[in-house]
mmCIF file of C-alpha atoms in Angstrom:
data_model
loop_
_atom_site.group_PDB
_atom_site.id
_atom_site.type_symbol
_atom_site.label_atom_id
_atom_site.label_comp_id
_atom_site.label_asym_id
_atom_site.label_seq_id
_atom_site.Cartn_x
_atom_site.Cartn_y
_atom_site.Cartn_z
ATOM 1 C CA MET A 1 -0.005 -0.006 0.034
ATOM 2 C CA VAL A 2 1.389 3.379 -1.019
ATOM 3 C CA LEU A 3 0.845 6.224 1.483
ATOM 4 C CA THR A 4 0.628 9.823 0.293
ATOM 5 C CA TYR A 5 0.733 12.826 2.582
ATOM 6 C CA LYS A 6 -0.899 16.153 1.871
ATOM 7 C CA GLN A 7 -1.922 19.064 4.157
ATOM 8 C CA GLY A 8 -1.329 17.182 7.360
ATOM 9 C CA TYR A 9 -3.057 13.934 6.635
ATOM 10 C CA LEU A 10 -1.860 10.521 5.690
ATOM 11 C CA SER A 11 -4.145 8.137 3.832
ATOM 12 C CA PRO A 12 -3.995 5.410 1.205
ATOM 13 C CA GLN A 13 -4.114 6.447 -2.432
ATOM 14 C CA PRO A 14 -6.111 7.332 -4.384
ATOM 15 C CA PHE A 15 -8.672 8.366 -1.699
ATOM 16 C CA LEU A 16 -6.444 11.007 -0.137
ATOM 17 C CA ILE A 17 -5.979 13.233 -3.088
ATOM 18 C CA ARG A 18 -9.552 13.240 -4.103
ATOM 19 C CA ASP A 19 -10.905 13.632 -0.590
ATOM 20 C CA ILE A 20 -8.391 16.085 0.900
ATOM 21 C CA THR A 21 -8.683 18.548 -1.949
ATOM 22 C CA SER A 22 -12.486 18.574 -1.456
ATOM 23 C CA ARG A 23 -12.034 19.217 2.258
ATOM 24 C CA PHE A 24 -9.904 22.280 1.879
ATOM 25 C CA PRO A 25 -11.803 24.742 -0.316
ATOM 26 C CA PRO A 26 -10.655 28.358 -0.685
ATOM 27 C CA PRO A 27 -11.221 30.389 2.481
ATOM 28 C CA LEU A 28 -14.881 31.504 2.918
ATOM 29 C CA SER A 29 -15.666 35.118 3.841
ATOM 30 C CA PHE A 30 -18.683 37.313 4.025
ATOM 31 C CA SER A 31 -19.426 40.909 4.883
ATOM 32 C CA LEU A 32 -20.892 41.804 8.233
ATOM 33 C CA LYS A 33 -21.847 45.059 9.874
ATOM 34 C CA LEU A 34 -20.965 45.202 13.579
ATOM 35 C CA GLN A 35 -23.700 46.637 15.757
ATOM 36 C CA GLY A 36 -22.810 49.883 17.509
ATOM 37 C CA GLN A 37 -19.644 50.351 15.427
ATOM 38 C CA PRO A 38 -20.796 51.992 12.185
ATOM 39 C CA LYS A 39 -17.700 54.177 11.857
ATOM 40 C CA LEU A 40 -15.045 51.908 13.267
ATOM 41 C CA ARG A 41 -15.583 48.808 11.182
ATOM 42 C CA SER A 42 -18.715 49.297 9.139
ATOM 43 C CA ILE A 43 -17.754 46.319 6.993
ATOM 44 C CA VAL A 44 -15.340 43.598 8.107
ATOM 45 C CA LYS A 45 -14.315 40.218 6.755
ATOM 46 C CA MET A 46 -15.612 37.353 8.856
ATOM 47 C CA SER A 47 -13.553 34.204 8.622
ATOM 48 C CA ALA A 48 -15.067 30.853 7.693
ATOM 49 C CA THR A 49 -17.584 30.050 10.341
ATOM 50 C CA GLU A 50 -19.844 28.369 7.774
ATOM 51 C CA VAL A 51 -19.174 24.830 6.598
ATOM 52 C CA THR A 52 -18.832 23.306 3.144
ATOM 53 C CA ASN A 53 -21.279 20.466 3.742
ATOM 54 C CA PRO A 54 -24.683 21.880 2.626
ATOM 55 C CA THR A 55 -26.504 19.832 5.340
ATOM 56 C CA ILE A 56 -24.864 21.915 8.021
ATOM 57 C CA SER A 57 -25.488 25.695 8.070
ATOM 58 C CA TYR A 58 -24.444 28.446 10.413
ATOM 59 C CA GLU A 59 -28.109 29.474 10.745
ATOM 60 C CA SER A 60 -29.021 26.035 11.982
ATOM 61 C CA PHE A 61 -26.753 26.186 15.060
ATOM 62 C CA ALA A 62 -28.772 26.012 18.269
ATOM 63 C CA VAL A 63 -26.551 28.817 19.619
ATOM 64 C CA LYS A 64 -24.496 30.786 17.175
ATOM 65 C CA PRO A 65 -20.898 31.636 17.935
ATOM 66 C CA PRO A 66 -20.043 35.191 18.841
ATOM 67 C CA LEU A 67 -18.863 37.520 16.096
ATOM 68 C CA HIS A 68 -15.188 38.264 15.554
ATOM 69 C CA PRO A 69 -13.731 40.152 12.596
ATOM 70 C CA THR A 70 -10.645 37.984 12.113
ATOM 71 C CA TYR A 71 -11.072 34.682 13.923
ATOM 72 C CA ASP A 72 -10.959 31.697 11.566
ATOM 73 C CA LEU A 73 -13.046 28.913 13.064
ATOM 74 C CA LYS A 74 -12.307 26.490 10.200
ATOM 75 C CA GLY A 75 -8.598 27.393 10.529
ATOM 76 C CA ILE A 76 -8.620 26.382 14.236
ATOM 77 C CA ILE A 77 -10.216 23.049 13.277
ATOM 78 C CA LYS A 78 -7.549 22.489 10.635
ATOM 79 C CA LEU A 79 -4.769 23.351 13.089
ATOM 80 C CA ALA A 80 -6.105 20.956 15.676
ATOM 81 C CA LEU A 81 -6.282 18.132 13.170
ATOM 82 C CA ALA A 82 -2.848 18.900 11.802
ATOM 83 C CA GLU A 83 -1.478 18.958 15.374
ATOM 84 C CA ASP A 84 -2.665 15.362 15.780
ATOM 85 C CA ALA A 85 -1.675 14.204 12.320
ATOM 86 C CA GLY A 86 1.849 15.604 12.385
ATOM 87 C CA ASP A 87 3.930 14.472 9.369
ATOM 88 C CA LEU A 88 2.828 10.849 9.241
ATOM 89 C CA GLY A 89 -0.882 10.807 10.132
ATOM 90 C CA ASP A 90 -2.545 8.294 12.481
ATOM 91 C CA ILE A 91 -0.111 5.431 12.359
ATOM 92 C CA THR A 92 -2.112 3.302 14.742
ATOM 93 C CA CYS A 93 -5.293 3.596 12.646
ATOM 94 C CA LEU A 94 -3.300 2.787 9.469
ATOM 95 C CA ALA A 95 -1.895 -0.291 11.115
ATOM 96 C CA THR A 96 -5.029 -1.684 12.760
ATOM 97 C CA ILE A 97 -8.196 -0.487 11.005
ATOM 98 C CA PRO A 98 -9.160 -1.588 7.509
ATOM 99 C CA PHE A 99 -9.672 1.632 5.597
ATOM 100 C CA ASP A 100 -13.038 0.765 4.089
ATOM 101 C CA MET A 101 -14.599 -0.613 7.335
ATOM 102 C CA GLU A 102 -17.690 1.232 8.432
ATOM 103 C CA VAL A 103 -18.916 1.440 11.996
ATOM 104 C CA GLU A 104 -21.144 3.442 14.344
ATOM 105 C CA ALA A 105 -19.644 5.194 17.350
ATOM 106 C CA TYR A 106 -21.716 6.679 20.122
ATOM 107 C CA PHE A 107 -21.236 9.796 22.259
ATOM 108 C CA LEU A 108 -21.479 8.828 25.968
ATOM 109 C CA ALA A 109 -21.794 11.332 28.834
ATOM 110 C CA LYS A 110 -19.785 10.164 31.831
ATOM 111 C CA GLU A 111 -21.119 12.844 34.153
ATOM 112 C CA ASP A 112 -24.078 15.211 34.433
ATOM 113 C CA GLY A 113 -23.763 18.552 32.750
ATOM 114 C CA ILE A 114 -24.664 20.904 29.892
ATOM 115 C CA VAL A 115 -23.467 19.668 26.539
ATOM 116 C CA ALA A 116 -21.682 22.163 24.223
ATOM 117 C CA GLY A 117 -19.709 21.843 21.007
ATOM 118 C CA ILE A 118 -22.165 19.744 19.089
ATOM 119 C CA ALA A 119 -22.227 22.135 16.155
ATOM 120 C CA LEU A 120 -18.431 22.357 16.195
ATOM 121 C CA ALA A 121 -18.169 18.538 16.295
ATOM 122 C CA GLU A 122 -20.200 18.371 13.155
ATOM 123 C CA MET A 123 -17.814 20.797 11.479
ATOM 124 C CA ILE A 124 -14.820 18.703 12.532
ATOM 125 C CA PHE A 125 -16.283 15.448 11.243
ATOM 126 C CA ASN A 126 -17.139 17.202 7.975
ATOM 127 C CA GLU A 127 -13.588 18.487 7.676
ATOM 128 C CA VAL A 128 -12.149 14.967 8.165
ATOM 129 C CA ASP A 129 -14.713 13.174 5.987
ATOM 130 C CA PRO A 130 -17.827 14.823 4.566
ATOM 131 C CA SER A 131 -19.451 11.361 4.098
ATOM 132 C CA LEU A 132 -19.646 10.756 7.901
ATOM 133 C CA LYS A 133 -23.266 10.893 9.106
ATOM 134 C CA VAL A 134 -23.812 12.408 12.557
ATOM 135 C CA GLU A 135 -27.053 12.228 14.520
ATOM 136 C CA TRP A 136 -27.923 13.745 17.923
ATOM 137 C CA SER A 137 -30.700 13.313 20.460
ATOM 138 C CA LYS A 138 -29.525 16.504 22.204
ATOM 139 C CA LYS A 139 -28.535 19.957 21.075
ATOM 140 C CA ASP A 140 -26.063 22.537 22.320
ATOM 141 C CA GLY A 141 -27.226 23.791 25.713
ATOM 142 C CA ASP A 142 -29.192 20.654 26.691
ATOM 143 C CA PHE A 143 -28.692 18.817 29.946
ATOM 144 C CA VAL A 144 -27.105 15.272 29.712
ATOM 145 C CA HIS A 145 -26.902 12.799 32.532
ATOM 146 C CA LYS A 146 -24.212 10.281 33.345
ATOM 147 C CA GLY A 147 -24.502 7.208 31.210
ATOM 148 C CA LEU A 148 -26.582 8.872 28.443
ATOM 149 C CA GLN A 149 -25.879 8.128 24.812
ATOM 150 C CA PHE A 150 -26.732 11.438 23.155
ATOM 151 C CA GLY A 151 -25.329 11.117 19.683
ATOM 152 C CA LYS A 152 -23.780 8.884 17.098
ATOM 153 C CA VAL A 153 -21.568 9.069 14.022
ATOM 154 C CA HIS A 154 -21.594 6.517 11.177
ATOM 155 C CA GLY A 155 -19.033 6.007 8.448
ATOM 156 C CA ARG A 156 -15.439 4.887 7.868
ATOM 157 C CA ALA A 157 -13.973 3.731 11.223
ATOM 158 C CA HIS A 158 -10.583 5.098 10.269
ATOM 159 C CA ASN A 159 -11.883 8.665 9.864
ATOM 160 C CA ILE A 160 -14.095 8.543 12.973
ATOM 161 C CA VAL A 161 -11.110 7.523 15.076
ATOM 162 C CA VAL A 162 -8.931 10.226 13.493
ATOM 163 C CA ALA A 163 -11.523 12.873 14.399
ATOM 164 C CA GLU A 164 -12.336 11.437 17.836
ATOM 165 C CA ARG A 165 -9.855 13.168 20.093
ATOM 166 C CA VAL A 166 -10.054 16.580 18.439
ATOM 167 C CA VAL A 167 -13.855 16.429 18.638
ATOM 168 C CA LEU A 168 -13.771 15.382 22.280
ATOM 169 C CA ASN A 169 -11.118 17.920 23.304
ATOM 170 C CA PHE A 170 -13.274 20.727 22.078
ATOM 171 C CA MET A 171 -16.600 19.320 23.307
ATOM 172 C CA GLN A 172 -15.291 18.455 26.788
ATOM 173 C CA ARG A 173 -13.821 21.934 27.369
ATOM 174 C CA MET A 174 -16.833 23.728 25.913
ATOM 175 C CA SER A 175 -19.228 21.507 27.903
ATOM 176 C CA GLY A 176 -17.330 22.232 31.140
ATOM 177 C CA ILE A 177 -17.568 25.938 30.480
ATOM 178 C CA ALA A 178 -21.273 25.721 29.645
ATOM 179 C CA THR A 179 -22.011 23.688 32.703
ATOM 180 C CA LEU A 180 -20.365 26.083 35.094
ATOM 181 C CA THR A 181 -21.868 29.048 33.285
ATOM 182 C CA LYS A 182 -25.387 27.621 33.576
ATOM 183 C CA ALA A 183 -24.959 27.117 37.302
ATOM 184 C CA MET A 184 -23.551 30.645 37.829
ATOM 185 C CA ALA A 185 -26.079 32.315 35.527
ATOM 186 C CA ASN A 186 -28.974 30.727 37.429
ATOM 187 C CA ALA A 187 -27.462 31.720 40.756
ATOM 188 C CA ALA A 188 -26.613 35.240 39.641
ATOM 189 C CA SER A 189 -30.123 36.256 38.592
ATOM 190 C CA PRO A 190 -31.371 38.933 38.228
ATOM 191 C CA ALA A 191 -27.807 39.982 37.324
ATOM 192 C CA TYR A 192 -26.271 38.654 34.098
ATOM 193 C CA ILE A 193 -23.085 36.536 34.167
ATOM 194 C CA LEU A 194 -20.162 37.481 31.943
ATOM 195 C CA GLU A 195 -16.823 35.823 31.167
ATOM 196 C CA THR A 196 -13.580 37.731 30.709
ATOM 197 C CA ARG A 197 -10.593 37.671 28.361
ATOM 198 C CA LYS A 198 -8.987 34.982 30.583
ATOM 199 C CA THR A 199 -9.440 32.362 27.849
ATOM 200 C CA ALA A 200 -7.180 29.696 26.455
ATOM 201 C CA PRO A 201 -4.922 31.295 23.831
ATOM 202 C CA CYS A 202 -6.367 30.846 20.296
ATOM 203 C CA LEU A 203 -9.580 29.348 21.743
ATOM 204 C CA ARG A 204 -11.260 32.560 22.772
ATOM 205 C CA LEU A 205 -14.140 32.411 20.362
ATOM 206 C CA LEU A 206 -14.861 28.796 21.402
ATOM 207 C CA ASP A 207 -14.602 29.595 25.099
ATOM 208 C CA LYS A 208 -17.003 32.518 24.653
ATOM 209 C CA TRP A 209 -19.320 30.492 22.500
ATOM 210 C CA ALA A 210 -19.581 27.938 25.308
ATOM 211 C CA VAL A 211 -20.517 30.706 27.706
ATOM 212 C CA LEU A 212 -23.418 31.682 25.393
ATOM 213 C CA ILE A 213 -24.460 28.047 25.134
ATOM 214 C CA GLY A 214 -24.511 27.895 28.978
ATOM 215 C CA GLY A 215 -26.786 30.877 29.243
ATOM 216 C CA GLY A 216 -24.244 33.566 30.032
ATOM 217 C CA ARG A 217 -23.445 36.733 28.102
ATOM 218 C CA ASN A 218 -20.234 37.824 26.435
ATOM 219 C CA HIS A 219 -18.005 40.572 27.653
ATOM 220 C CA ARG A 220 -15.808 42.216 24.944
ATOM 221 C CA MET A 221 -14.232 39.824 22.471
ATOM 222 C CA GLY A 222 -10.817 41.534 22.554
ATOM 223 C CA LEU A 223 -9.110 44.869 22.603
ATOM 224 C CA PHE A 224 -10.901 46.089 19.498
ATOM 225 C CA ASP A 225 -14.619 46.085 20.189
ATOM 226 C CA MET A 226 -14.955 48.044 23.472
ATOM 227 C CA VAL A 227 -13.009 50.669 25.385
ATOM 228 C CA MET A 228 -12.223 49.279 28.804
ATOM 229 C CA ILE A 229 -10.307 51.657 31.044
ATOM 230 C CA LYS A 230 -8.557 49.480 33.666
ATOM 231 C CA ASP A 231 -6.246 50.183 36.568
ATOM 232 C CA ASN A 232 -3.067 50.393 34.550
ATOM 233 C CA HIS A 233 -4.641 52.840 32.055
ATOM 234 C CA ILE A 234 -5.847 54.925 34.950
ATOM 235 C CA SER A 235 -2.437 54.928 36.658
ATOM 236 C CA THR A 236 -0.564 55.922 33.505
ATOM 237 C CA ALA A 237 -3.155 58.576 32.587
ATOM 238 C CA GLY A 238 -2.900 60.225 35.995
ATOM 239 C CA GLY A 239 -6.294 59.302 37.378
ATOM 240 C CA VAL A 240 -9.857 58.321 36.494
ATOM 241 C CA THR A 241 -10.882 61.759 35.176
ATOM 242 C CA ASN A 242 -7.836 62.082 32.934
ATOM 243 C CA ALA A 243 -8.362 58.634 31.501
ATOM 244 C CA LEU A 244 -12.042 59.299 30.692
ATOM 245 C CA LYS A 245 -11.185 62.676 29.131
ATOM 246 C CA ALA A 246 -8.529 61.057 26.966
ATOM 247 C CA VAL A 247 -10.930 58.352 25.772
ATOM 248 C CA ASP A 248 -13.686 60.768 24.978
ATOM 249 C CA LEU A 249 -11.261 62.954 22.986
ATOM 250 C CA TYR A 250 -9.850 59.976 21.127
ATOM 251 C CA LEU A 251 -13.225 58.602 20.155
ATOM 252 C CA GLU A 252 -14.428 62.019 18.980
ATOM 253 C CA LYS A 253 -11.273 62.733 17.015
ATOM 254 C CA ASN A 254 -11.408 59.429 15.244
ATOM 255 C CA SER A 255 -15.192 59.373 14.765
ATOM 256 C CA LEU A 256 -15.551 56.153 16.691
ATOM 257 C CA GLN A 257 -18.677 54.874 18.437
ATOM 258 C CA LEU A 258 -17.848 52.199 21.030
ATOM 259 C CA GLU A 259 -19.147 51.223 24.431
ATOM 260 C CA VAL A 260 -16.909 52.528 27.187
ATOM 261 C CA GLU A 261 -16.335 50.892 30.590
ATOM 262 C CA VAL A 262 -14.210 52.275 33.398
ATOM 263 C CA GLU A 263 -12.887 50.330 36.405
ATOM 264 C CA THR A 264 -13.328 51.764 39.779
ATOM 265 C CA ARG A 265 -11.777 50.338 42.998
ATOM 266 C CA THR A 266 -13.096 52.721 45.663
ATOM 267 C CA LEU A 267 -16.298 54.623 46.347
ATOM 268 C CA GLU A 268 -14.264 57.794 45.846
ATOM 269 C CA GLU A 269 -13.440 56.714 42.312
ATOM 270 C CA VAL A 270 -17.120 55.979 41.660
ATOM 271 C CA GLU A 271 -18.002 59.447 42.811
ATOM 272 C CA GLU A 272 -15.245 60.903 40.650
ATOM 273 C CA VAL A 273 -16.598 59.113 37.563
ATOM 274 C CA LEU A 274 -20.131 60.293 38.272
ATOM 275 C CA GLN A 275 -18.971 63.878 38.774
ATOM 276 C CA TYR A 276 -17.089 63.860 35.481
ATOM 277 C CA ALA A 277 -20.142 62.388 33.676
ATOM 278 C CA SER A 278 -22.433 64.989 35.161
ATOM 279 C CA GLN A 279 -20.299 67.830 33.801
ATOM 280 C CA THR A 280 -19.198 66.465 30.462
ATOM 281 C CA LYS A 281 -20.734 64.734 27.426
ATOM 282 C CA THR A 282 -19.144 61.283 27.664
ATOM 283 C CA SER A 283 -19.229 57.986 25.836
ATOM 284 C CA LEU A 284 -19.180 56.072 29.173
ATOM 285 C CA THR A 285 -21.710 53.262 29.325
ATOM 286 C CA ARG A 286 -20.662 51.016 32.173
ATOM 287 C CA ILE A 287 -18.884 51.272 35.520
ATOM 288 C CA MET A 288 -16.908 48.283 36.788
ATOM 289 C CA LEU A 289 -17.016 47.888 40.581
ATOM 290 C CA ASP A 290 -13.804 45.936 41.160
ATOM 291 C CA ASN A 291 -13.103 43.974 44.308
ATOM 292 C CA MET A 292 -15.949 45.589 46.169
ATOM 293 C CA VAL A 293 -16.959 42.139 47.303
ATOM 294 C CA VAL A 294 -14.988 41.460 50.455
ATOM 295 C CA PRO A 295 -14.367 37.825 51.504
ATOM 296 C CA LEU A 296 -14.949 36.975 55.135
ATOM 297 C CA SER A 297 -13.174 34.370 57.296
ATOM 298 C CA ASN A 298 -16.305 32.207 57.544
ATOM 299 C CA GLY A 299 -16.458 31.802 53.747
ATOM 300 C CA ASP A 300 -19.204 34.355 53.252
ATOM 301 C CA VAL A 301 -18.772 37.694 51.507
ATOM 302 C CA ASP A 302 -19.551 41.301 52.556
ATOM 303 C CA ILE A 303 -21.292 43.122 49.704
ATOM 304 C CA SER A 304 -22.092 46.368 51.615
ATOM 305 C CA MET A 305 -19.511 48.384 49.653
ATOM 306 C CA LEU A 306 -20.832 47.025 46.363
ATOM 307 C CA LYS A 307 -24.408 47.902 47.292
ATOM 308 C CA GLU A 308 -23.334 51.408 48.243
ATOM 309 C CA ALA A 309 -21.587 51.830 44.868
ATOM 310 C CA VAL A 310 -24.752 50.665 43.036
ATOM 311 C CA ARG A 311 -26.750 53.127 45.087
ATOM 312 C CA LEU A 312 -24.455 55.945 44.074
ATOM 313 C CA VAL A 313 -24.679 55.097 40.377
ATOM 314 C CA ASN A 314 -28.479 54.925 40.708
ATOM 315 C CA GLY A 315 -29.099 53.478 37.262
ATOM 316 C CA ARG A 316 -27.273 56.239 35.349
ATOM 317 C CA PHE A 317 -24.867 53.619 33.934
ATOM 318 C CA GLU A 318 -24.680 49.870 33.721
ATOM 319 C CA THR A 319 -22.676 48.331 36.606
ATOM 320 C CA GLU A 320 -20.448 45.312 36.662
ATOM 321 C CA ALA A 321 -19.178 43.473 39.764
ATOM 322 C CA SER A 322 -15.805 41.872 39.441
ATOM 323 C CA GLY A 323 -13.560 40.049 41.922
ATOM 324 C CA ASN A 324 -14.185 37.279 44.463
ATOM 325 C CA VAL A 325 -16.949 35.765 42.251
ATOM 326 C CA THR A 326 -17.440 32.049 42.722
ATOM 327 C CA ILE A 327 -20.289 29.633 42.465
ATOM 328 C CA ASP A 328 -20.692 30.056 46.241
ATOM 329 C CA THR A 329 -20.745 33.812 46.268
ATOM 330 C CA VAL A 330 -22.408 34.759 42.948
ATOM 331 C CA HIS A 331 -26.016 34.525 44.269
ATOM 332 C CA LYS A 332 -25.382 37.048 47.032
ATOM 333 C CA ILE A 333 -23.553 39.333 44.589
ATOM 334 C CA GLY A 334 -26.475 39.102 42.215
ATOM 335 C CA GLN A 335 -28.765 40.516 44.880
ATOM 336 C CA SER A 336 -26.789 43.760 45.103
ATOM 337 C CA GLY A 337 -28.515 45.394 42.177
ATOM 338 C CA VAL A 338 -25.551 45.234 39.732
ATOM 339 C CA THR A 339 -26.335 44.773 36.037
ATOM 340 C CA TYR A 340 -23.540 42.289 35.326
ATOM 341 C CA ILE A 341 -21.210 40.015 37.208
ATOM 342 C CA SER A 342 -17.984 38.977 35.472
ATOM 343 C CA SER A 343 -15.921 35.913 36.408
ATOM 344 C CA GLY A 344 -12.683 34.686 34.911
ATOM 345 C CA SER A 345 -13.272 31.281 36.484
ATOM 346 C CA LEU A 346 -15.781 30.461 33.775
ATOM 347 C CA THR A 347 -12.945 29.987 31.338
ATOM 348 C CA HIS A 348 -9.465 30.196 32.944
ATOM 349 C CA SER A 349 -9.629 27.104 35.153
ATOM 350 C CA VAL A 350 -12.732 25.271 34.198
ATOM 351 C CA LYS A 351 -13.099 21.479 34.668
ATOM 352 C CA ALA A 352 -13.848 19.672 31.444
ATOM 353 C CA LEU A 353 -17.011 17.550 31.266
ATOM 354 C CA ASP A 354 -16.228 13.860 30.816
ATOM 355 C CA ILE A 355 -17.555 12.676 27.455
ATOM 356 C CA SER A 356 -16.418 9.706 25.328
ATOM 357 C CA LEU A 357 -16.978 8.397 21.824
ATOM 358 C CA LYS A 358 -17.157 4.618 21.740
ATOM 359 C CA ILE A 359 -17.689 2.005 19.024
ATOM 360 C CA ASP A 360 -18.225 -0.811 21.559
ATOM 361 C CA THR A 361 -20.705 0.932 23.816
ATOM 362 C CA GLU A 362 -21.694 -2.193 25.831
ATOM 363 C CA LEU A 363 -18.057 -2.674 26.982
ATOM 364 C CA ALA A 364 -17.653 1.095 27.519
ATOM 365 C CA LEU A 365 -20.740 1.127 29.804
ATOM 366 C CA LYS A 366 -19.551 -1.943 31.655
ATOM 367 C CA VAL A 367 -16.145 -0.390 32.347
ATOM 368 C CA GLY A 368 -17.777 2.923 33.176
ATOM 369 C CA ARG A 369 -19.955 1.354 35.780
ATOM 370 C CA ARG A 370 -16.994 -0.430 37.285
ATOM 371 C CA THR A 371 -15.223 2.916 37.613
ATOM 372 C CA GLY A 372 -18.229 4.987 38.484
ATOM 373 C CA ARG A 373 -18.033 6.974 35.255
ATOM 374 C CA ALA A 374 -21.237 5.740 33.541
#
């Protein structure tokens, strides 16, 4: 058997050349107008978030991914597959699995949680082999319980196994984020839960997509889509007022329309922001109330400072609580009257949800019961 390598994959001839060239079409792009940014980026190029398989469409996603002007979702999939394939491809599959053998493999939840990454999994399978057929009994955002078979993929065993780990790596991380987000969003009500930019490098869009699937809301995507005046900006600008003035002048000079948030760390800074806003036309839209949740020795938190800050703002701007936010404290923080609660823990140290993809599901369930994972 002659093996031919092209674009990160190794497969027997002549299937590889015919199939790989069909999987890697020219990059897809479309125009998109960003809301609230008519003068900054009225038209931007959106990288390929649609798929080549006509049976899968971006519009059909249960929860659509957040918008980003440069992020290439298909590119991330290709990088992940190429990372696994290296320069020789899946040697174990080539050695052990007859290339034309067809099987069914089943997705198995090994713990309770919110499933996320189903739409992405379909894109990955389609990238590896468009002839693979995927079916689901659940959709992104649905609850799955331990031991549930919630999806299956049918087709060439070789290609299913090649895609398996990449699919699961994405789904497990996204499902872990969605599961924690759902719990925190429910506890935070009536406040809305937000993530931060504390995401895995190069996986930001996927991390933030998982937050949406879990019922949270997105903070800014990056440095480009919102002005966020933080402590280091304030320190170098010479104070809160100077920083706000500089931002307002910059936006006006460059004809930019963006949401503006400023971080405050004391009640005095809150009052300074409010005084500036009362005397000047400003683009300010939100005030961050940072570390105004004080942890107590008994594990509880004191939110009196946070509540006072919310009282001072009195609805003139959106408010966002940040710092000391956990699944145990978020409910109490949500009762303070803040609009939003942001937490880096949603993405920076989340526990992945245990999911497997098995051809022999009977044996997998037997082993799972033995180990308490099914």
